[in-house]
């Protein structure tokens, strides 16, 4: 049933080809409706009981097999919409199914549909700029027109097209390989000098392809490459410029290609986040969210971005409201940011900045140290575990458990300098002053001023390096301090009287 649920989820609102004149077709429709309504919770026995059948009955097993076959057919075929459908996913499935049928037909002597199917596949692939599908279909056409279905003029035409698409696909593979290399560098995040050397080499290698290639997919992939280069160098003004260039390029094409601007709008929003243009970033991010399917991966990534922008702009209630969307359809890929956001929402609730967050991850009954253990186990190379320690330090100070605060502070001070940003290092140095000055607000403020003067000279390199601006987080810590000194010494046990 799990496989069935996965297929139903992938089909989404797509067309499901069921023959309702058959009894197993009608039963399969009831099974489809039940499983779709109970995704992730249903079992074979529950589904059979719902349909009034035994789980091992012939009718149930036939309907189960029929539904699975229909789902696979629906996922690989175009819907009952006209063949000229501009939906790129539908068009891609249609083209590849034509190619698959044509390949099977190539084994049939004098097939009447082989050439027409390949021509239709090539026509639609070119129309939608599907480079791989164009190459495969036109290579088959050139081969067939040279041999079994020889036609001189068409053979020459398709041979030239095949040569063009082979070279285009080769260049695209090289370009995508460069993009993948940038992704690896972004995950490992080496020193800036190493990143600059890598980007310089890759740009020099790819520039010659850009000058010699004029294709929609290639141009967009190249712009993606340039955006990633700028991100890797923390050149956010460059990201903004390249993202605007990509968006303008998409909007200059036919309307059916306007959807391709979405990843560049997301990149633009992230760059605006890093340049402290939070209000403008939220405008772009919310506009992007309105154009996406609720619950899709890209939708959740955009929600994640809106939550982060809201945190940075100090609109904490908005961050909490959008966080509920992330929580409702949480996926594995969002778990890291979900844990970090939850910890900060708990912190903000205790600080009285947002409404109650009970029932969410990180509620009052959840121990952040358990979350920290799970986080470091799941993400051993992540530098973001510092946020959980900061939240834990705040909660210990909020409960006035000063000995526990000192233990969390020791964990923060043990972090290697190259494992956190300069701003985070300065914040940790400021937090270390609290017990030194006996948690006295005026004294702490006076002795930490130098750290925040230095902090203003630096910026976060990556989005999750800072969730709430550290200056604002520091204010929340100061709000917990009083005007009376608290002994920094650990309480001694009373000696027994002899």
C-alpha positions as a printed NumPy array, in Angstrom:
array([[  0.   ,   0.   ,   0.   ],
       [  2.957,   2.296,   0.557],
       [  3.941,   2.096,  -3.126],
       [  0.342,   2.824,  -4.102],
       [  0.263,   5.879,  -1.821],
       [  3.509,   7.175,  -3.357],
       [  2.093,   6.839,  -6.887],
       [ -1.116,   8.644,  -5.884],
       [  0.897,  11.46 ,  -4.297],
       [  3.042,  11.803,  -7.442],
       [ -0.015,  11.916,  -9.709],
       [ -1.489,  14.776,  -7.686],
       [ -4.256,  16.41 ,  -9.721],
       [ -3.203,  14.58 , -12.886],
       [ -5.515,  12.489, -15.055],
       [ -6.183,   8.915, -13.859],
       [ -7.241,   6.64 , -16.79 ],
       [ -9.838,   4.241, -15.288],
       [-12.385,   2.267, -17.305],
       [-15.509,   2.595, -15.146],
       [-17.464,   0.195, -17.362],
       [-15.466,  -2.595, -15.663],
       [-16.252,  -3.728, -12.141],
       [-12.563,  -3.668, -11.15 ],
       [-12.375,  -0.122, -12.564],
       [-15.181,   1.066, -10.282],
       [-13.657,  -0.76 ,  -7.307],
       [-10.25 ,   0.744,  -8.158],
       [-11.827,   4.231,  -8.111],
       [-13.176,   3.606,  -4.598],
       [ -9.772,   2.302,  -3.52 ],
       [ -8.038,   5.35 ,  -5.054],
       [-10.369,   7.756,  -3.221],
       [ -9.865,   5.977,   0.106],
       [ -6.068,   5.783,  -0.115],
       [ -5.781,   9.41 ,  -1.257],
       [ -7.861,  10.527,   1.729],
       [ -5.764,   8.449,   4.159],
       [ -2.237,   8.835,   2.761],
       [  0.353,   7.342,   5.098],
       [ -2.14 ,   5.738,   7.502],
       [ -3.99 ,   3.126,   5.467],
       [ -3.251,  -0.606,   5.268],
       [ -4.318,  -3.326,   2.875],
       [ -6.765,  -4.718,   5.414],
       [ -8.314,  -1.31 ,   6.222],
       [ -8.768,  -0.505,   2.527],
       [-10.398,  -3.878,   1.82 ],
       [-12.747,  -3.473,   4.795],
       [-13.735,   0.006,   3.586],
       [-14.698,  -1.503,   0.21 ],
       [-16.583,  -4.375,   1.845],
       [-14.131,  -6.972,   0.535],
       [-11.674,  -9.424,   2.023],
       [ -8.012,  -8.441,   1.659],
       [ -7.238, -11.754,  -0.101],
       [-10.319, -11.791,  -2.365],
       [ -9.89 , -11.998,  -6.128],
       [-11.822,  -8.767,  -6.772],
       [ -9.742,  -6.761,  -4.282],
       [ -6.433,  -8.047,  -5.653],
       [ -7.545,  -7.428,  -9.25 ],
       [ -8.667,  -3.893,  -8.386],
       [ -5.386,  -3.252,  -6.564],
       [ -3.355,  -4.353,  -9.588],
       [ -5.624,  -2.419, -11.983],
       [ -5.265,   0.783,  -9.935],
       [ -1.468,   0.48 ,  -9.814],
       [ -1.348,  -0.076, -13.596],
       [ -3.632,   2.932, -14.192],
       [ -1.53 ,   5.17 , -11.932],
       [  1.652,   4.203, -13.788],
       [ -0.107,   4.845, -17.094],
       [ -1.378,   8.22 , -15.876],
       [  2.079,   9.264, -14.685],
       [  3.757,   8.339, -17.981],
       [  1.094,   9.672, -20.372],
       [ -0.373,  13.036, -21.197],
       [ -3.75 ,  13.811, -19.639],
       [ -7.084,  13.883, -21.466],
       [ -6.28 ,  17.501, -22.398],
       [ -5.359,  18.303, -26.032],
       [ -1.903,  17.35 , -27.281],
       [ -0.921,  20.976, -27.496],
       [ -1.074,  21.279, -23.698],
       [  1.491,  23.812, -22.47 ],
       [  1.979,  22.139, -19.09 ],
       [  5.701,  21.22 , -19.226],
       [  5.328,  18.086, -17.092],
       [  2.468,  16.777, -19.204],
       [  4.319,  17.644, -22.404],
       [  7.485,  15.89 , -21.209],
       [  5.581,  12.709, -20.353],
       [  3.833,  12.836, -23.733],
       [  7.105,  13.237, -25.656],
       [  8.924,  10.452, -23.846],
       [  5.988,   8.09 , -24.201],
       [  5.963,   8.741, -27.97 ],
       [  9.68 ,   7.947, -28.062],
       [  9.196,   4.78 , -26.004],
       [  6.393,   3.55 , -28.286],
       [  8.477,   4.387, -31.366],
       [ 11.437,   2.387, -30.042],
       [  9.176,  -0.647, -29.629],
       [  7.733,  -0.057, -33.083],
       [ 11.239,  -0.052, -34.577],
       [ 11.181,  -3.839, -34.112],
       [  8.066,  -4.083, -36.319],
       [  8.659,  -4.402, -40.058],
       [  7.138,  -1.51 , -42.045],
       [  5.497,   0.144, -39.042],
       [  3.013,   2.809, -40.084],
       [  3.349,   4.822, -36.843],
       [  7.111,   4.779, -36.269],
       [  8.072,   7.856, -38.317],
       [  4.918,   9.908, -37.445],
       [  5.428,   9.261, -33.706],
       [  9.075,  10.309, -33.834],
       [  8.226,  13.419, -35.864],
       [  5.575,  14.403, -33.326],
       [  8.002,  13.742, -30.445],
       [ 10.71 ,  15.87 , -32.078],
       [  8.243,  18.653, -32.89 ],
       [  6.968,  18.869, -29.297],
       [ 10.465,  18.492, -27.825],
       [ 11.747,  21.413, -29.913],
       [  8.669,  23.474, -29.047],
       [  9.307,  23.036, -25.321],
       [ 13.128,  23.112, -25.607],
       [ 13.549,  19.587, -24.204],
       [ 17.151,  19.079, -25.287],
       [ 17.599,  15.393, -24.376],
       [ 14.269,  14.384, -25.918],
       [ 15.114,  16.388, -29.06 ],
       [ 18.459,  14.633, -29.4  ],
       [ 17.065,  11.117, -28.897],
       [ 14.115,  11.56 , -31.277],
       [ 16.08 ,  13.284, -34.053],
       [ 18.927,  10.747, -33.902],
       [ 16.389,   7.964, -34.411],
       [ 14.779,   9.862, -37.28 ],
       [ 18.148,  10.429, -38.994],
       [ 19.035,   6.741, -38.595],
       [ 15.708,   5.515, -39.97 ],
       [ 15.698,   7.97 , -42.888],
       [ 19.189,   6.745, -43.788],
       [ 18.213,   3.066, -43.815],
       [ 14.828,   1.362, -43.677],
       [ 12.723,   4.45 , -44.422],
       [ 15.204,   6.211, -46.708],
       [ 14.302,   9.726, -47.807],
       [ 17.252,  11.86 , -48.941],
       [ 16.108,  15.42 , -48.116],
       [ 14.7  ,  14.496, -44.704],
       [ 17.798,  12.457, -43.896],
       [ 20.047,  15.492, -44.492],
       [ 17.76 ,  17.735, -42.459],
       [ 17.599,  15.358, -39.48 ],
       [ 21.327,  14.594, -39.683],
       [ 22.128,  18.302, -39.269],
       [ 19.649,  18.585, -36.405],
       [ 21.129,  15.483, -34.748],
       [ 24.64 ,  16.966, -34.961],
       [ 23.39 ,  20.227, -33.428],
       [ 21.589,  18.567, -30.515],
       [ 24.465,  16.185, -29.776],
       [ 26.816,  19.15 , -29.391],
       [ 24.224,  21.141, -27.411],
       [ 23.678,  18.25 , -24.996],
       [ 27.441,  17.81 , -24.606],
       [ 27.808,  21.479, -23.65 ],
       [ 24.855,  21.264, -21.293],
       [ 26.381,  18.229, -19.575],
       [ 29.632,  20.155, -19.062],
       [ 27.701,  23.141, -17.722],
       [ 25.574,  21.028, -15.365],
       [ 28.739,  19.313, -14.145],
       [ 30.139,  22.758, -13.264],
       [ 26.898,  23.614, -11.423],
       [ 27.134,  20.335,  -9.459],
       [ 30.721,  21.182,  -8.534],
       [ 29.548,  24.534,  -7.181],
       [ 26.903,  22.722,  -5.105],
       [ 29.608,  20.53 ,  -3.553],
       [ 31.711,  23.582,  -2.727],
       [ 28.686,  25.271,  -1.161],
       [ 28.098,  22.272,   1.108],
       [ 31.759,  22.042,   2.21 ],
       [ 32.261,  25.863,   2.227],
       [ 36.08 ,  26.021,   2.009],
       [ 38.006,  29.266,   2.707],
       [ 37.186,  32.209,   0.452],
       [ 40.48 ,  31.996,  -1.459],
       [ 39.78 ,  28.381,  -2.491],
       [ 36.279,  29.346,  -3.601],
       [ 37.617,  32.239,  -5.666],
       [ 40.113,  29.964,  -7.452],
       [ 37.43 ,  27.372,  -8.242],
       [ 34.951,  29.953,  -9.526],
       [ 37.604,  31.655, -11.669],
       [ 38.544,  28.342, -13.313],
       [ 34.934,  27.269, -13.917],
       [ 33.895,  30.645, -15.305],
       [ 36.781,  30.655, -17.775],
       [ 35.908,  27.159, -18.955],
       [ 32.171,  27.864, -19.35 ],
       [ 32.355,  31.333, -20.923],
       [ 33.424,  29.965, -24.312],
       [ 30.326,  27.747, -24.412],
       [ 28.052,  30.687, -23.613],
       [ 29.508,  32.719, -26.475],
       [ 28.917,  29.905, -28.986],
       [ 25.46 ,  28.721, -27.837],
       [ 22.032,  30.29 , -28.207],
       [ 19.408,  28.048, -26.647],
       [ 16.775,  28.785, -24.003],
       [ 17.639,  25.873, -21.69 ],
       [ 21.369,  26.461, -22.054],
       [ 21.043,  30.2  , -21.365],
       [ 18.987,  29.588, -18.234],
       [ 21.402,  26.912, -17.008],
       [ 24.269,  29.332, -17.569],
       [ 22.466,  32.024, -15.576],
       [ 21.924,  29.456, -12.8  ],
       [ 25.665,  28.785, -12.914],
       [ 26.417,  32.514, -12.592],
       [ 23.971,  32.936,  -9.691],
       [ 25.618,  30.022,  -7.842],
       [ 29.076,  31.501,  -8.487],
       [ 27.955,  34.764,  -6.879],
       [ 26.415,  32.926,  -3.912],
       [ 29.642,  30.97 ,  -3.393],
       [ 31.663,  34.192,  -3.318],
       [ 29.059,  35.846,  -1.02 ],
       [ 28.643,  38.467,  -3.769],
       [ 24.968,  39.21 ,  -3.103],
       [ 24.827,  42.32 ,  -5.258],
       [ 25.991,  40.052,  -8.102],
       [ 23.247,  37.543,  -7.244],
       [ 20.637,  40.316,  -7.404],
       [ 21.932,  41.505, -10.802],
       [ 22.076,  37.99 , -12.303],
       [ 18.671,  37.02 , -10.859],
       [ 17.073,  40.116, -12.405],
       [ 18.778,  39.28 , -15.721],
       [ 17.367,  35.735, -15.609],
       [ 13.857,  36.945, -14.687],
       [ 13.891,  39.498, -17.518],
       [ 15.094,  36.789, -19.921],
       [ 12.22 ,  34.469, -18.922],
       [  9.654,  37.252, -19.256],
       [ 10.983,  38.102, -22.74 ],
       [ 10.042,  34.581, -23.923],
       [  6.574,  33.258, -24.732],
       [  4.169,  33.241, -21.799],
       [  4.344,  29.462, -21.439],
       [  8.007,  29.803, -20.41 ],
       [  7.392,  32.411, -17.701],
       [  7.206,  29.681, -15.033],
       [ 10.974,  29.169, -15.482],
       [ 11.632,  32.402, -13.559],
       [ 10.651,  30.798, -10.212],
       [ 14.129,  29.623,  -9.06 ],
       [ 15.587,  33.037,  -9.884],
       [ 12.882,  34.817,  -7.891],
       [ 13.83 ,  32.548,  -4.958],
       [ 17.539,  33.363,  -5.432],
       [ 16.677,  37.073,  -5.566],
       [ 14.749,  36.785,  -2.291],
       [ 17.684,  35.032,  -0.594],
       [ 20.084,  37.715,  -1.839],
       [ 17.769,  40.448,  -0.53 ],
       [ 17.746,  38.599,   2.796],
       [ 21.545,  38.715,   2.925],
       [ 21.627,  42.432,   2.024],
       [ 19.084,  43.249,   4.782],
       [ 16.352,  44.225,   2.287],
       [ 13.792,  42.154,   4.159],
       [ 10.624,  43.958,   3.069],
       [ 11.491,  43.661,  -0.638],
       [ 12.534,  40.044,  -0.144],
       [  9.166,  39.239,   1.456],
       [  7.314,  40.809,  -1.484],
       [  9.133,  38.551,  -3.978],
       [  8.873,  35.461,  -1.761],
       [  5.106,  35.849,  -1.18 ],
       [  4.544,  36.444,  -4.892],
       [  6.485,  33.258,  -5.634],
       [  4.505,  31.31 ,  -3.023],
       [  1.183,  32.314,  -4.61 ],
       [  2.253,  30.728,  -7.924],
       [  3.21 ,  27.337,  -6.436],
       [  1.21 ,  24.218,  -5.613],
       [  0.51 ,  23.944,  -1.886],
       [  2.479,  21.127,  -0.281],
       [  5.023,  20.787,  -3.114],
       [  8.744,  20.774,  -2.297],
       [  9.314,  24.191,  -3.893],
       [  6.299,  25.563,  -1.998],
       [  7.808,  24.426,   1.309],
       [ 11.224,  25.887,   0.406],
       [  9.511,  29.22 ,  -0.253],
       [  7.649,  29.005,   3.08 ],
       [ 11.006,  28.326,   4.738],
       [ 12.394,  31.468,   3.103],
       [  9.405,  33.583,   4.241],
       [  9.84 ,  32.342,   7.831],
       [ 13.526,  33.279,   7.746],
       [ 12.799,  36.718,   6.264],
       [ 10.166,  37.282,   8.931],
       [ 12.627,  36.342,  11.683],
       [ 15.238,  38.732,  10.286],
       [ 12.738,  41.59 ,   9.956],
       [ 11.587,  41.006,  13.573],
       [  8.028,  40.17 ,  12.439],
       [  7.956,  37.197,  14.789],
       [  4.211,  36.556,  14.701],
       [  4.325,  36.301,  10.904],
       [  7.232,  33.868,  11.237],
       [  5.13 ,  31.788,  13.618],
       [  2.106,  31.845,  11.292],
       [  4.062,  30.697,   8.222],
       [  5.933,  28.139,  10.318],
       [  2.6  ,  26.325,  10.782],
       [  2.505,  25.796,   6.974],
       [  5.969,  24.274,   7.102],
       [  4.952,  22.09 ,  10.025],
       [  1.796,  20.83 ,   8.284],
       [  3.597,  19.356,   5.243],
       [  7.078,  18.82 ,   6.698],
       [  9.535,  16.849,   4.553],
       [ 12.917,  15.373,   5.4  ],
       [ 14.733,  18.075,   3.443],
       [ 13.262,  20.768,   5.713],
       [ 14.07 ,  19.061,   9.026],
       [ 17.247,  21.068,   9.741],
       [ 15.617,  24.475,   9.331],
       [ 12.464,  23.175,  11.059],
       [ 14.414,  22.278,  14.206],
       [ 16.227,  25.631,  14.245],
       [ 13.036,  27.637,  13.686],
       [ 11.26 ,  25.667,  16.418],
       [ 13.995,  26.44 ,  18.933],
       [ 13.787,  30.166,  18.205],
       [  9.986,  30.157,  18.371],
       [ 10.216,  28.59 ,  21.823],
       [ 12.756,  31.258,  22.824],
       [ 10.5  ,  34.051,  21.516],
       [  7.494,  32.621,  23.313],
       [  9.386,  32.622,  26.614],
       [ 10.493,  36.197,  25.851],
       [  6.824,  37.182,  25.397],
       [  7.222,  38.131,  21.727],
       [  4.755,  35.615,  20.213],
       [  1.696,  33.622,  21.242],
       [  1.859,  30.184,  22.84 ],
       [  3.647,  27.536,  20.758],
       [  2.602,  24.507,  22.823],
       [  2.   ,  21.422,  20.703],
       [  4.814,  22.313,  18.325],
       [  8.251,  20.829,  18.33 ],
       [ 10.313,  22.447,  21.068],
       [  7.326,  23.01 ,  23.388],
       [  7.759,  23.556,  27.097],
       [  8.039,  19.823,  27.831],
       [ 10.765,  19.218,  25.245],
       [ 14.379,  19.358,  26.323],
       [ 16.547,  21.224,  23.871],
       [ 19.575,  19.168,  24.811],
       [ 17.807,  16.089,  23.388],
       [ 17.127,  18.047,  20.208],
       [ 20.778,  19.08 ,  20.085],
       [ 21.889,  15.442,  20.327],
       [ 19.517,  14.405,  17.528],
       [ 20.583,  17.382,  15.415],
       [ 24.322,  16.743,  15.705],
       [ 23.732,  13.061,  14.936],
       [ 21.726,  13.861,  11.803],
       [ 23.959,  16.759,  10.679],
       [ 27.473,  16.024,  12.024],
       [ 29.093,  18.565,   9.654],
       [ 26.569,  21.355,  10.213],
       [ 27.701,  24.605,  11.834],
       [ 24.097,  25.471,  12.678],
       [ 23.926,  23.524,  15.955],
       [ 25.173,  26.723,  17.588],
       [ 21.592,  28.05 ,  17.374],
       [ 20.288,  25.27 ,  19.609],
       [ 22.985,  26.06 ,  22.182],
       [ 22.062,  29.754,  22.066],
       [ 18.398,  28.904,  22.61 ],
       [ 19.321,  26.549,  25.432],
       [ 21.447,  29.272,  27.082],
       [ 18.524,  31.709,  26.856],
       [ 16.08 ,  29.234,  28.414],
       [ 18.447,  28.446,  31.293],
       [ 18.875,  32.159,  31.953],
       [ 15.092,  32.656,  31.704],
       [ 14.622,  29.976,  34.414],
       [ 17.399,  31.628,  36.474],
       [ 19.397,  28.405,  36.454],
       [ 22.763,  30.121,  36.391],
       [ 24.851,  26.979,  36.92 ],
       [ 23.152,  25.365,  33.925],
       [ 23.775,  28.547,  31.923],
       [ 27.491,  28.256,  32.683],
       [ 27.515,  24.654,  31.42 ],
       [ 25.87 ,  25.666,  28.128],
       [ 28.341,  28.565,  27.884],
       [ 31.233,  26.105,  28.195],
       [ 29.821,  24.184,  25.233],
       [ 29.592,  27.416,  23.226],
       [ 33.144,  28.434,  24.129],
       [ 34.445,  24.991,  23.087],
       [ 33.291,  25.563,  19.478],
       [ 36.279,  25.927,  17.171],
       [ 36.634,  29.481,  15.743],
       [ 36.559,  28.16 ,  12.151],
       [ 33.26 ,  26.385,  12.878],
       [ 31.237,  29.557,  13.345],
       [ 31.   ,  32.998,  11.776],
       [ 32.834,  36.031,  13.176],
       [ 29.522,  37.5  ,  14.292],
       [ 28.649,  34.317,  16.193],
       [ 32.1  ,  34.299,  17.817],
       [ 31.599,  37.88 ,  19.015],
       [ 28.151,  37.023,  20.415],
       [ 29.608,  34.068,  22.334],
       [ 32.323,  36.351,  23.745],
       [ 29.593,  38.737,  24.911],
       [ 27.62 ,  35.909,  26.528],
       [ 30.757,  34.897,  28.434],
       [ 30.733,  38.305,  30.155],
       [ 27.409,  37.583,  31.904],
       [ 28.774,  35.352,  34.706],
       [ 31.969,  37.456,  34.911],
       [ 29.841,  40.515,  35.756],
       [ 27.491,  38.537,  38.038],
       [ 24.596,  38.89 ,  35.594],
       [ 24.289,  42.618,  36.344],
       [ 22.641,  44.36 ,  33.397],
       [ 24.464,  47.69 ,  33.501],
       [ 27.881,  46.076,  34.025],
       [ 27.304,  43.528,  31.278],
       [ 26.159,  46.235,  28.844],
       [ 29.228,  48.348,  29.553],
       [ 31.722,  45.486,  29.145],
       [ 30.186,  44.042,  25.966],
       [ 29.819,  47.239,  23.969],
       [ 33.126,  46.632,  22.156],
       [ 31.938,  43.278,  20.781],
       [ 28.876,  44.784,  19.102],
       [ 30.901,  47.638,  17.645],
       [ 33.042,  44.958,  15.929],
       [ 29.981,  42.9  ,  14.981],
       [ 28.6  ,  45.761,  12.888],
       [ 31.615,  45.422,  10.558],
       [ 30.722,  41.851,   9.553],
       [ 27.798,  40.146,   7.823],
       [ 26.542,  36.57 ,   7.799],
       [ 27.865,  34.614,   4.803],
       [ 24.929,  32.19 ,   4.533],
       [ 21.2  ,  32.451,   5.359],
       [ 21.039,  30.024,   8.3  ],
       [ 24.182,  31.392,   9.942],
       [ 21.881,  33.895,  11.597],
       [ 18.139,  33.464,  12.118],
       [ 17.215,  36.276,  14.498],
       [ 19.742,  39.152,  14.037],
       [ 22.331,  38.679,  16.771],
       [ 21.984,  42.29 ,  17.92 ],
       [ 18.28 ,  41.692,  18.554],
       [ 18.949,  38.326,  20.188],
       [ 21.392,  40.049,  22.512],
       [ 18.672,  42.505,  23.548],
       [ 16.475,  39.553,  24.526],
       [ 19.296,  38.215,  26.714],
       [ 19.754,  41.626,  28.353],
       [ 16.028,  41.791,  29.144],
       [ 16.518,  38.765,  31.418],
       [ 19.17 ,  40.49 ,  33.534],
       [ 18.411,  42.462,  36.665],
       [ 20.05 ,  45.293,  38.547],
       [ 21.292,  43.071,  41.363],
       [ 24.426,  40.991,  41.159],
       [ 24.098,  37.21 ,  41.251],
       [ 26.911,  35.238,  42.85 ],
       [ 29.035,  33.564,  40.178],
       [ 30.261,  30.984,  42.639],
       [ 28.702,  27.544,  42.658],
       [ 26.696,  26.888,  45.84 ],
       [ 28.602,  24.863,  48.407],
       [ 27.04 ,  21.966,  50.295],
       [ 26.553,  22.519,  54.028],
       [ 28.993,  20.602,  56.254],
       [ 27.441,  18.354,  58.834],
       [ 27.726,  19.462,  62.463],
       [ 29.683,  17.057,  64.617]])
